[in-house]
Amino acid sequence: MQFFQETSMFKRTQIQLSVAGALALAALPLACLAQAKDPVRVALVTSKSGGFATMGTDVANGIKFAVDEANAKGGVDGRKVVLAEGDDESTPDAGRRVAEKLAREGHNLIIGPITSSISLAISQNLARWDAAFIGTMSKADKLTSDACNVRFVRTNHSDAMDLAMIGEWVKGLEGNNFGILAADYVWGQDSAKSFEAAVTAQGKKVTIKLFAPLGTKDYAPYIQQLKAANVDAIWVADVSGGVAFVKQAADFNLIPKTPIIGHALVSNFVINATGKAMTNVPGNVGFTPDIDTPQAKAFVSAFKAKFNRLPSDTEGQAYNGAMVLFQGVTLAKSVAPEAVTKALRGAQVDTLYGKATVRAADNQMVIPNFVARVKVADGALRPVIERSYPATLTPAASPLCKM
């Protein structure tokens, strides 16, 4: 009889402990539960030094804001987001080295590079490092054509997307004779080639093309040639040298007499560093606070509440990429890099632009595009959207992409 009493008491004790444990688990805050699963280990690889350092600061701001926001809500799919940072020094070699270091240390979900040359150097090594890469800024078509990679997803506009839009926009562009100043690397060369094709298709012409090496500080020789060419407008595709070029173009009276059109030039960091010289300059833009979606409004409101200012175009695009990365983890129910990008391939995800699809053929996210003009809004000189173009304008995936 004593044996049965003791057994019964033991079972009651077990049940009580189980119930107590369940209640204790239920009482745990979300942040504690997020630590029960493997964390989301993100490598923020961007430019803290070199020609793209100013943009790099904005990239880091956008991604850190997304990480802090996710962790405050209990993590991503019950997982804490752990961020490690590295400086790509604005060069492909340094970018590859720091990305490999972080990936081999376990932070193998990479985000943050700016230039296409750095992104290409990283993308081709992803399988070897067992890493995945979410591109948020690099535009070169090569990344989603002959150099495409199942482990790479691009959440920003490609050159092809920009130029498809610009092909429509130039139909109403004033002038018939254009000049080009572009950065002398893969993205700038692609931009120049595509713009020339767009304007010549309209029966217009490009009479002068100039390419400035990365790191150029003295644009006087280029400005003198552009002035002598007496063109109607100048296509400018030089991000790292944008500030120096605009300042010197104003000093030498090239602008505003000769209008400039910006490819990735109508950016907050260029505008903020050049006084009023960018006033009325049109160009494509990847994000502005004017985008009218619930996701963009929520982001802008939360960002402004924290920083007492509007987010920049670069901060918005970086945040958007982090949004997509986190959804990849949730869809995959895993932090394994290949599983994350596999889950995103062909998926429809929430973005700052609304619902968008990551195209299965090349892992390019298909989103609307925008032309903005620099003007005063919300008490500051910034890009203001002048015209929107639908995502359906996006060109088909390149047949060179073999996944």
Tab-separated table of C-alpha atoms in Angstrom:
chain	number	residue	atom	x	y	z
A	1	MET	CA	0.000	0.000	0.000
A	2	GLN	CA	2.819	2.365	0.877
A	3	PHE	CA	4.386	1.688	-2.528
A	4	PHE	CA	1.232	2.791	-4.382
A	5	GLN	CA	0.936	5.933	-2.247
A	6	GLU	CA	4.516	6.908	-2.982
A	7	THR	CA	4.044	6.216	-6.700
A	8	SER	CA	0.911	8.355	-6.764
A	9	MET	CA	2.674	11.186	-4.958
A	10	PHE	CA	5.603	10.948	-7.403
A	11	LYS	CA	3.275	11.227	-10.400
A	12	ARG	CA	1.461	14.221	-8.868
A	13	THR	CA	4.814	15.898	-8.252
A	14	GLN	CA	5.844	15.273	-11.894
A	15	ILE	CA	2.610	16.773	-13.178
A	16	GLN	CA	2.960	19.794	-10.919
A	17	LEU	CA	6.528	20.364	-12.073
A	18	SER	CA	5.498	20.021	-15.726
A	19	VAL	CA	2.671	22.522	-15.304
A	20	ALA	CA	4.969	24.899	-13.426
A	21	GLY	CA	7.561	24.584	-16.171
A	22	ALA	CA	5.006	25.276	-18.891
A	23	LEU	CA	3.734	28.324	-17.037
A	24	ALA	CA	7.274	29.587	-16.542
A	25	LEU	CA	8.027	29.115	-20.239
A	26	ALA	CA	4.855	30.961	-21.190
A	27	ALA	CA	5.879	33.818	-18.919
A	28	LEU	CA	9.240	34.253	-20.640
A	29	PRO	CA	9.529	37.448	-22.705
A	30	LEU	CA	9.818	37.136	-26.470
A	31	ALA	CA	13.446	38.264	-26.392
A	32	CYS	CA	14.335	35.249	-24.190
A	33	LEU	CA	12.513	32.832	-26.472
A	34	ALA	CA	14.428	34.228	-29.433
A	35	GLN	CA	17.614	32.962	-27.831
A	36	ALA	CA	16.316	29.363	-27.745
A	37	LYS	CA	16.987	28.901	-31.496
A	38	ASP	CA	20.184	29.412	-33.458
A	39	PRO	CA	20.597	33.164	-33.954
A	40	VAL	CA	20.484	34.929	-37.301
A	41	ARG	CA	24.156	35.781	-37.763
A	42	VAL	CA	24.421	38.706	-40.175
A	43	ALA	CA	27.640	40.079	-41.669
A	44	LEU	CA	27.349	43.813	-42.357
A	45	VAL	CA	30.058	44.375	-44.968
A	46	THR	CA	30.131	47.958	-46.163
A	47	SER	CA	32.406	50.941	-46.762
A	48	LYS	CA	33.614	52.551	-43.552
A	49	SER	CA	36.603	54.049	-45.357
A	50	GLY	CA	37.511	54.970	-48.917
A	51	GLY	CA	35.436	56.676	-51.594
A	52	PHE	CA	32.087	55.237	-50.508
A	53	ALA	CA	32.437	55.808	-46.746
A	54	THR	CA	29.643	58.390	-46.563
A	55	MET	CA	27.207	56.024	-48.264
A	56	GLY	CA	28.529	53.224	-46.081
A	57	THR	CA	27.417	55.103	-42.977
A	58	ASP	CA	23.879	55.285	-44.342
A	59	VAL	CA	23.890	51.594	-45.308
A	60	ALA	CA	24.953	50.684	-41.767
A	61	ASN	CA	22.290	52.967	-40.273
A	62	GLY	CA	19.507	51.316	-42.265
A	63	ILE	CA	20.575	47.759	-41.480
A	64	LYS	CA	21.217	48.414	-37.782
A	65	PHE	CA	17.797	50.029	-37.498
A	66	ALA	CA	16.217	46.907	-39.034
A	67	VAL	CA	18.179	44.627	-36.686
A	68	ASP	CA	17.261	46.626	-33.572
A	69	GLU	CA	13.623	46.722	-34.643
A	70	ALA	CA	13.520	42.958	-35.245
A	71	ASN	CA	15.143	42.117	-31.913
A	72	ALA	CA	12.799	44.460	-30.047
A	73	LYS	CA	9.902	42.448	-31.482
A	74	GLY	CA	11.357	39.119	-30.324
A	75	GLY	CA	13.754	38.381	-33.162
A	76	VAL	CA	13.182	36.735	-36.523
A	77	ASP	CA	11.149	33.528	-36.381
A	78	GLY	CA	12.032	33.308	-32.694
A	79	ARG	CA	15.726	33.925	-33.345
A	80	LYS	CA	17.863	36.789	-32.102
A	81	VAL	CA	19.681	38.734	-34.838
A	82	VAL	CA	23.413	39.023	-34.138
A	83	LEU	CA	25.331	41.545	-36.246
A	84	ALA	CA	29.046	41.558	-37.026
A	85	GLU	CA	30.585	44.412	-39.023
A	86	GLY	CA	33.479	44.700	-41.440
A	87	ASP	CA	35.014	47.481	-43.540
A	88	ASP	CA	35.341	46.712	-47.258
A	89	GLU	CA	37.485	49.867	-47.627
A	90	SER	CA	35.569	50.623	-50.865
A	91	THR	CA	37.680	48.046	-52.747
A	92	PRO	CA	36.902	44.548	-54.095
A	93	ASP	CA	39.961	42.892	-52.511
A	94	ALA	CA	39.235	44.226	-49.029
A	95	GLY	CA	35.549	43.430	-49.441
A	96	ARG	CA	36.265	39.820	-50.362
A	97	ARG	CA	38.694	39.399	-47.466
A	98	VAL	CA	36.413	40.812	-44.774
A	99	ALA	CA	33.361	38.958	-46.100
A	100	GLU	CA	35.269	35.668	-46.025
A	101	LYS	CA	36.537	36.337	-42.496
A	102	LEU	CA	33.060	37.044	-41.153
A	103	ALA	CA	31.480	34.142	-43.045
A	104	ARG	CA	34.031	31.656	-41.723
A	105	GLU	CA	33.386	32.988	-38.216
A	106	GLY	CA	29.731	32.032	-38.633
A	107	HIS	CA	28.241	35.349	-39.789
A	108	ASN	CA	27.396	33.956	-43.197
A	109	LEU	CA	24.324	36.001	-44.136
A	110	ILE	CA	26.024	38.920	-45.883
A	111	ILE	CA	24.505	42.347	-46.571
A	112	GLY	CA	25.769	45.884	-47.172
A	113	PRO	CA	28.288	46.191	-50.052
A	114	ILE	CA	27.765	49.248	-52.232
A	115	THR	CA	29.767	48.922	-55.436
A	116	SER	CA	29.119	46.246	-58.021
A	117	SER	CA	32.805	45.363	-58.184
A	118	ILE	CA	32.794	44.490	-54.469
A	119	SER	CA	29.540	42.588	-54.783
A	120	LEU	CA	30.898	40.562	-57.706
A	121	ALA	CA	34.050	39.692	-55.744
A	122	ILE	CA	31.908	38.392	-52.876
A	123	SER	CA	29.172	36.700	-54.916
A	124	GLN	CA	31.495	34.341	-56.765
A	125	ASN	CA	32.793	32.906	-53.460
A	126	LEU	CA	29.502	32.264	-51.640
A	127	ALA	CA	29.402	28.485	-52.102
A	128	ARG	CA	33.011	28.130	-50.982
A	129	TRP	CA	32.258	30.064	-47.783
A	130	ASP	CA	28.796	28.489	-47.309
A	131	ALA	CA	27.301	31.981	-47.266
A	132	ALA	CA	24.362	33.891	-48.721
A	133	PHE	CA	24.286	37.510	-49.868
A	134	ILE	CA	21.449	40.050	-50.048
A	135	GLY	CA	22.407	42.889	-52.395
A	136	THR	CA	20.843	46.244	-51.539
A	137	MET	CA	22.834	48.827	-53.535
A	138	SER	CA	24.876	47.292	-56.389
A	139	LYS	CA	23.267	47.734	-59.801
A	140	ALA	CA	25.497	46.018	-62.397
A	141	ASP	CA	23.495	43.668	-64.622
A	142	LYS	CA	26.289	41.106	-64.444
A	143	LEU	CA	25.229	40.197	-60.890
A	144	THR	CA	21.975	38.747	-62.189
A	145	SER	CA	23.117	37.666	-65.651
A	146	ASP	CA	26.248	35.628	-66.425
A	147	ALA	CA	27.521	36.009	-62.818
A	148	CYS	CA	24.183	35.146	-61.168
A	149	ASN	CA	24.256	32.911	-58.127
A	150	VAL	CA	21.545	30.935	-56.320
A	151	ARG	CA	22.962	32.284	-53.052
A	152	PHE	CA	22.666	35.951	-54.141
A	153	VAL	CA	19.392	37.918	-54.063
A	154	ARG	CA	19.195	41.531	-55.229
A	155	THR	CA	16.543	43.716	-53.585
A	156	ASN	CA	17.393	47.008	-55.341
A	157	HIS	CA	17.030	48.107	-58.947
A	158	SER	CA	19.469	46.733	-61.508
A	159	ASP	CA	20.935	48.833	-64.310
A	160	ALA	CA	18.555	47.113	-66.728
A	161	MET	CA	15.582	48.149	-64.576
A	162	ASP	CA	16.822	51.735	-64.331
A	163	LEU	CA	17.493	52.023	-68.026
A	164	ALA	CA	14.167	50.469	-68.997
A	165	MET	CA	12.548	53.243	-67.004
A	166	ILE	CA	14.899	55.880	-68.384
A	167	GLY	CA	14.166	54.616	-71.903
A	168	GLU	CA	10.582	55.719	-71.304
A	169	TRP	CA	11.549	58.894	-69.499
A	170	VAL	CA	13.941	60.176	-72.200
A	171	LYS	CA	11.098	60.247	-74.693
A	172	GLY	CA	10.073	63.507	-73.061
A	173	LEU	CA	13.592	64.671	-72.192
A	174	GLU	CA	14.513	68.051	-73.611
A	175	GLY	CA	17.565	68.282	-75.852
A	176	ASN	CA	19.035	66.235	-78.671
A	177	ASN	CA	22.757	66.265	-77.941
A	178	PHE	CA	24.079	64.680	-74.752
A	179	GLY	CA	27.343	64.143	-72.947
A	180	ILE	CA	28.241	61.359	-70.519
A	181	LEU	CA	30.487	61.372	-67.476
A	182	ALA	CA	30.686	57.967	-65.815
A	183	ALA	CA	32.849	56.140	-63.302
A	184	ASP	CA	35.371	53.892	-64.993
A	185	TYR	CA	34.288	50.517	-63.623
A	186	VAL	CA	31.649	47.936	-64.461
A	187	TRP	CA	28.618	49.839	-63.154
A	188	GLY	CA	29.583	53.202	-64.712
A	189	GLN	CA	30.437	51.562	-68.030
A	190	ASP	CA	27.097	49.720	-68.072
A	191	SER	CA	25.267	52.931	-67.259
A	192	ALA	CA	26.964	54.906	-70.035
A	193	LYS	CA	26.327	52.180	-72.602
A	194	SER	CA	22.676	51.857	-71.655
A	195	PHE	CA	21.987	55.602	-71.640
A	196	GLU	CA	23.579	56.010	-75.047
A	197	ALA	CA	21.421	53.191	-76.404
A	198	ALA	CA	18.286	54.775	-74.923
A	199	VAL	CA	18.850	58.233	-76.407
A	200	THR	CA	20.038	57.032	-79.814
A	201	ALA	CA	16.885	54.895	-80.033
A	202	GLN	CA	15.000	58.211	-79.832
A	203	GLY	CA	17.003	59.659	-82.725
A	204	LYS	CA	19.160	61.717	-80.376
A	205	LYS	CA	22.925	61.505	-79.991
A	206	VAL	CA	25.805	61.341	-77.522
A	207	THR	CA	28.749	63.423	-78.734
A	208	ILE	CA	31.147	63.009	-75.808
A	209	LYS	CA	31.770	60.151	-73.353
A	210	LEU	CA	34.225	60.533	-70.476
A	211	PHE	CA	35.182	57.933	-67.854
A	212	ALA	CA	36.733	58.956	-64.543
A	213	PRO	CA	38.771	56.387	-62.560
A	214	LEU	CA	37.561	55.542	-59.061
A	215	GLY	CA	39.181	57.905	-56.599
A	216	THR	CA	39.269	60.873	-58.978
A	217	LYS	CA	39.348	64.142	-57.036
A	218	ASP	CA	40.144	66.670	-59.767
A	219	TYR	CA	37.349	66.827	-62.341
A	220	ALA	CA	38.567	70.038	-64.000
A	221	PRO	CA	39.878	68.289	-67.155
A	222	TYR	CA	36.560	66.487	-67.631
A	223	ILE	CA	34.543	69.626	-66.955
A	224	GLN	CA	36.508	71.633	-69.517
A	225	GLN	CA	35.863	68.971	-72.174
A	226	LEU	CA	32.152	68.875	-71.336
A	227	LYS	CA	31.919	72.665	-71.547
A	228	ALA	CA	33.701	72.665	-74.904
A	229	ALA	CA	31.305	69.990	-76.242
A	230	ASN	CA	28.381	72.378	-75.748
A	231	VAL	CA	25.882	69.595	-75.116
A	232	ASP	CA	22.239	70.045	-74.119
A	233	ALA	CA	22.565	67.934	-70.957
A	234	ILE	CA	25.030	65.587	-69.250
A	235	TRP	CA	24.342	62.081	-67.991
A	236	VAL	CA	26.340	61.632	-64.757
A	237	ALA	CA	26.927	58.142	-63.345
A	238	ASP	CA	29.676	58.539	-60.765
A	239	VAL	CA	28.653	57.823	-57.183
A	240	SER	CA	31.984	57.949	-55.353
A	241	GLY	CA	33.032	61.108	-57.184
A	242	GLY	CA	29.590	62.667	-57.247
A	243	VAL	CA	30.219	65.231	-54.530
A	244	ALA	CA	33.541	66.393	-55.999
A	245	PHE	CA	32.144	66.566	-59.528
A	246	VAL	CA	29.032	68.558	-58.565
A	247	LYS	CA	31.012	71.043	-56.463
A	248	GLN	CA	33.587	71.604	-59.198
A	249	ALA	CA	30.951	71.716	-61.958
A	250	ALA	CA	29.276	74.558	-60.044
A	251	ASP	CA	32.606	76.322	-59.444
A	252	PHE	CA	33.463	76.167	-63.158
A	253	ASN	CA	29.951	77.308	-64.170
A	254	LEU	CA	29.174	74.093	-66.016
A	255	ILE	CA	25.999	73.795	-63.948
A	256	PRO	CA	23.275	74.969	-63.844
A	257	LYS	CA	23.864	76.384	-67.339
A	258	THR	CA	24.188	72.859	-68.693
A	259	PRO	CA	21.652	70.576	-66.966
A	260	ILE	CA	22.831	67.292	-65.484
A	261	ILE	CA	20.827	64.080	-65.217
A	262	GLY	CA	21.806	61.687	-62.464
A	263	HIS	CA	22.094	57.933	-62.440
A	264	ALA	CA	22.270	57.154	-58.697
A	265	LEU	CA	23.455	60.760	-58.264
A	266	VAL	CA	20.201	62.153	-56.873
A	267	SER	CA	21.132	60.827	-53.457
A	268	ASN	CA	20.851	62.500	-50.062
A	269	PHE	CA	24.555	62.283	-49.298
A	270	VAL	CA	25.457	64.128	-52.533
A	271	ILE	CA	22.737	66.745	-52.020
A	272	ASN	CA	23.706	67.366	-48.394
A	273	ALA	CA	27.386	67.867	-49.284
A	274	THR	CA	26.953	70.245	-52.222
A	275	GLY	CA	24.871	73.141	-50.885
A	276	LYS	CA	22.247	74.167	-53.426
A	277	ALA	CA	24.171	72.959	-56.486
A	278	MET	CA	21.907	69.922	-56.991
A	279	THR	CA	18.699	71.992	-56.968
A	280	ASN	CA	16.336	70.932	-59.766
A	281	VAL	CA	18.544	68.025	-60.890
A	282	PRO	CA	16.466	65.027	-62.012
A	283	GLY	CA	17.427	61.371	-61.902
A	284	ASN	CA	16.460	57.915	-60.812
A	285	VAL	CA	16.123	57.178	-57.120
A	286	GLY	CA	15.847	53.908	-55.196
A	287	PHE	CA	13.840	55.152	-52.230
A	288	THR	CA	12.360	58.361	-50.853
A	289	PRO	CA	9.942	59.006	-47.978
A	290	ASP	CA	7.314	59.849	-50.636
A	291	ILE	CA	6.694	56.178	-51.500
A	292	ASP	CA	3.051	55.605	-50.682
A	293	THR	CA	2.808	52.099	-49.204
A	294	PRO	CA	1.892	50.984	-45.678
A	295	GLN	CA	5.356	49.435	-45.281
A	296	ALA	CA	7.182	52.625	-46.303
A	297	LYS	CA	4.967	54.805	-44.118
A	298	ALA	CA	5.581	52.568	-41.091
A	299	PHE	CA	9.345	52.610	-41.689
A	300	VAL	CA	9.513	56.391	-42.163
A	301	SER	CA	7.400	56.991	-39.054
A	302	ALA	CA	9.491	54.669	-36.858
A	303	PHE	CA	12.779	56.030	-38.214
A	304	LYS	CA	11.724	59.631	-37.695
A	305	ALA	CA	10.559	58.850	-34.154
A	306	LYS	CA	14.008	57.497	-33.317
A	307	PHE	CA	16.277	59.930	-35.188
A	308	ASN	CA	14.099	63.041	-35.537
A	309	ARG	CA	14.707	63.145	-39.286
A	310	LEU	CA	13.597	61.384	-42.452
A	311	PRO	CA	15.581	58.376	-43.707
A	312	SER	CA	17.862	58.863	-46.693
A	313	ASP	CA	17.499	56.969	-49.964
A	314	THR	CA	20.419	54.709	-48.989
A	315	GLU	CA	19.089	54.020	-45.497
A	316	GLY	CA	15.748	53.044	-46.999
A	317	GLN	CA	17.249	50.620	-49.518
A	318	ALA	CA	19.473	49.033	-46.856
A	319	TYR	CA	16.538	48.591	-44.471
A	320	ASN	CA	14.494	47.079	-47.294
A	321	GLY	CA	17.193	44.482	-47.958
A	322	ALA	CA	17.264	43.507	-44.293
A	323	MET	CA	13.458	43.137	-44.380
A	324	VAL	CA	13.780	40.633	-47.213
A	325	LEU	CA	16.641	38.750	-45.546
A	326	PHE	CA	14.605	38.285	-42.361
A	327	GLN	CA	11.622	37.031	-44.358
A	328	GLY	CA	13.929	34.511	-46.027
A	329	VAL	CA	14.875	33.133	-42.604
A	330	THR	CA	11.207	32.920	-41.624
A	331	LEU	CA	10.194	31.203	-44.870
A	332	ALA	CA	13.092	28.753	-44.641
A	333	LYS	CA	12.592	28.158	-40.908
A	334	SER	CA	16.369	28.004	-40.931
A	335	VAL	CA	19.475	30.181	-40.837
A	336	ALA	CA	21.342	27.914	-43.277
A	337	PRO	CA	22.450	30.323	-46.032
A	338	GLU	CA	21.468	28.191	-49.014
A	339	ALA	CA	18.076	27.439	-47.436
A	340	VAL	CA	17.409	31.158	-46.935
A	341	THR	CA	17.993	32.162	-50.557
A	342	LYS	CA	16.204	29.030	-51.790
A	343	ALA	CA	13.137	30.045	-49.768
A	344	LEU	CA	13.233	33.562	-51.250
A	345	ARG	CA	13.572	32.356	-54.838
A	346	GLY	CA	10.204	32.916	-56.493
A	347	ALA	CA	8.650	34.130	-53.225
A	348	GLN	CA	6.399	37.127	-52.767
A	349	VAL	CA	7.623	39.254	-49.867
A	350	ASP	CA	6.762	42.458	-48.041
A	351	THR	CA	8.970	45.385	-49.037
A	352	LEU	CA	8.974	49.159	-48.704
A	353	TYR	CA	7.482	49.159	-52.217
A	354	GLY	CA	4.572	46.887	-51.230
A	355	LYS	CA	4.341	43.198	-52.080
A	356	ALA	CA	7.118	42.178	-54.465
A	357	THR	CA	8.334	38.972	-56.076
A	358	VAL	CA	11.892	37.672	-56.054
A	359	ARG	CA	12.089	36.423	-59.648
A	360	ALA	CA	13.006	32.732	-59.705
A	361	ALA	CA	14.968	32.998	-62.954
A	362	ASP	CA	17.705	35.249	-61.537
A	363	ASN	CA	16.853	36.173	-57.897
A	364	GLN	CA	16.147	39.786	-58.901
A	365	MET	CA	13.395	41.407	-56.859
A	366	VAL	CA	10.865	43.038	-59.185
A	367	ILE	CA	9.794	46.453	-57.873
A	368	PRO	CA	8.509	49.784	-59.228
A	369	ASN	CA	10.972	52.496	-60.152
A	370	PHE	CA	11.075	56.252	-59.731
A	371	VAL	CA	12.344	59.494	-61.223
A	372	ALA	CA	12.871	62.237	-58.667
A	373	ARG	CA	13.897	65.859	-58.771
A	374	VAL	CA	15.898	67.679	-56.106
A	375	LYS	CA	13.758	70.291	-54.409
A	376	VAL	CA	12.840	71.580	-50.965
A	377	ALA	CA	10.354	69.349	-49.137
A	378	ASP	CA	9.736	68.833	-45.413
A	379	GLY	CA	12.069	71.758	-44.770
A	380	ALA	CA	15.065	70.193	-46.533
A	381	LEU	CA	16.557	69.875	-49.999
A	382	ARG	CA	16.030	66.241	-50.985
A	383	PRO	CA	14.906	63.960	-53.835
A	384	VAL	CA	11.156	64.217	-54.372
A	385	ILE	CA	9.447	61.649	-56.579
A	386	GLU	CA	8.232	63.221	-59.790
A	387	ARG	CA	7.080	60.117	-61.631
A	388	SER	CA	6.633	56.433	-60.788
A	389	TYR	CA	7.003	53.524	-63.192
A	390	PRO	CA	5.369	50.114	-62.599
A	391	ALA	CA	7.274	46.930	-61.820
A	392	THR	CA	5.910	45.502	-65.082
A	393	LEU	CA	8.463	47.663	-66.914
A	394	THR	CA	11.240	45.412	-65.560
A	395	PRO	CA	13.040	43.627	-68.446
A	396	ALA	CA	12.983	39.832	-68.611
A	397	ALA	CA	15.722	37.881	-66.884
A	398	SER	CA	18.928	37.506	-68.876
A	399	PRO	CA	19.313	34.161	-70.666
A	400	LEU	CA	22.948	34.268	-69.526
A	401	CYS	CA	21.824	33.534	-65.945
A	402	LYS	CA	22.085	29.798	-65.324
A	403	MET	CA	20.981	28.775	-61.852
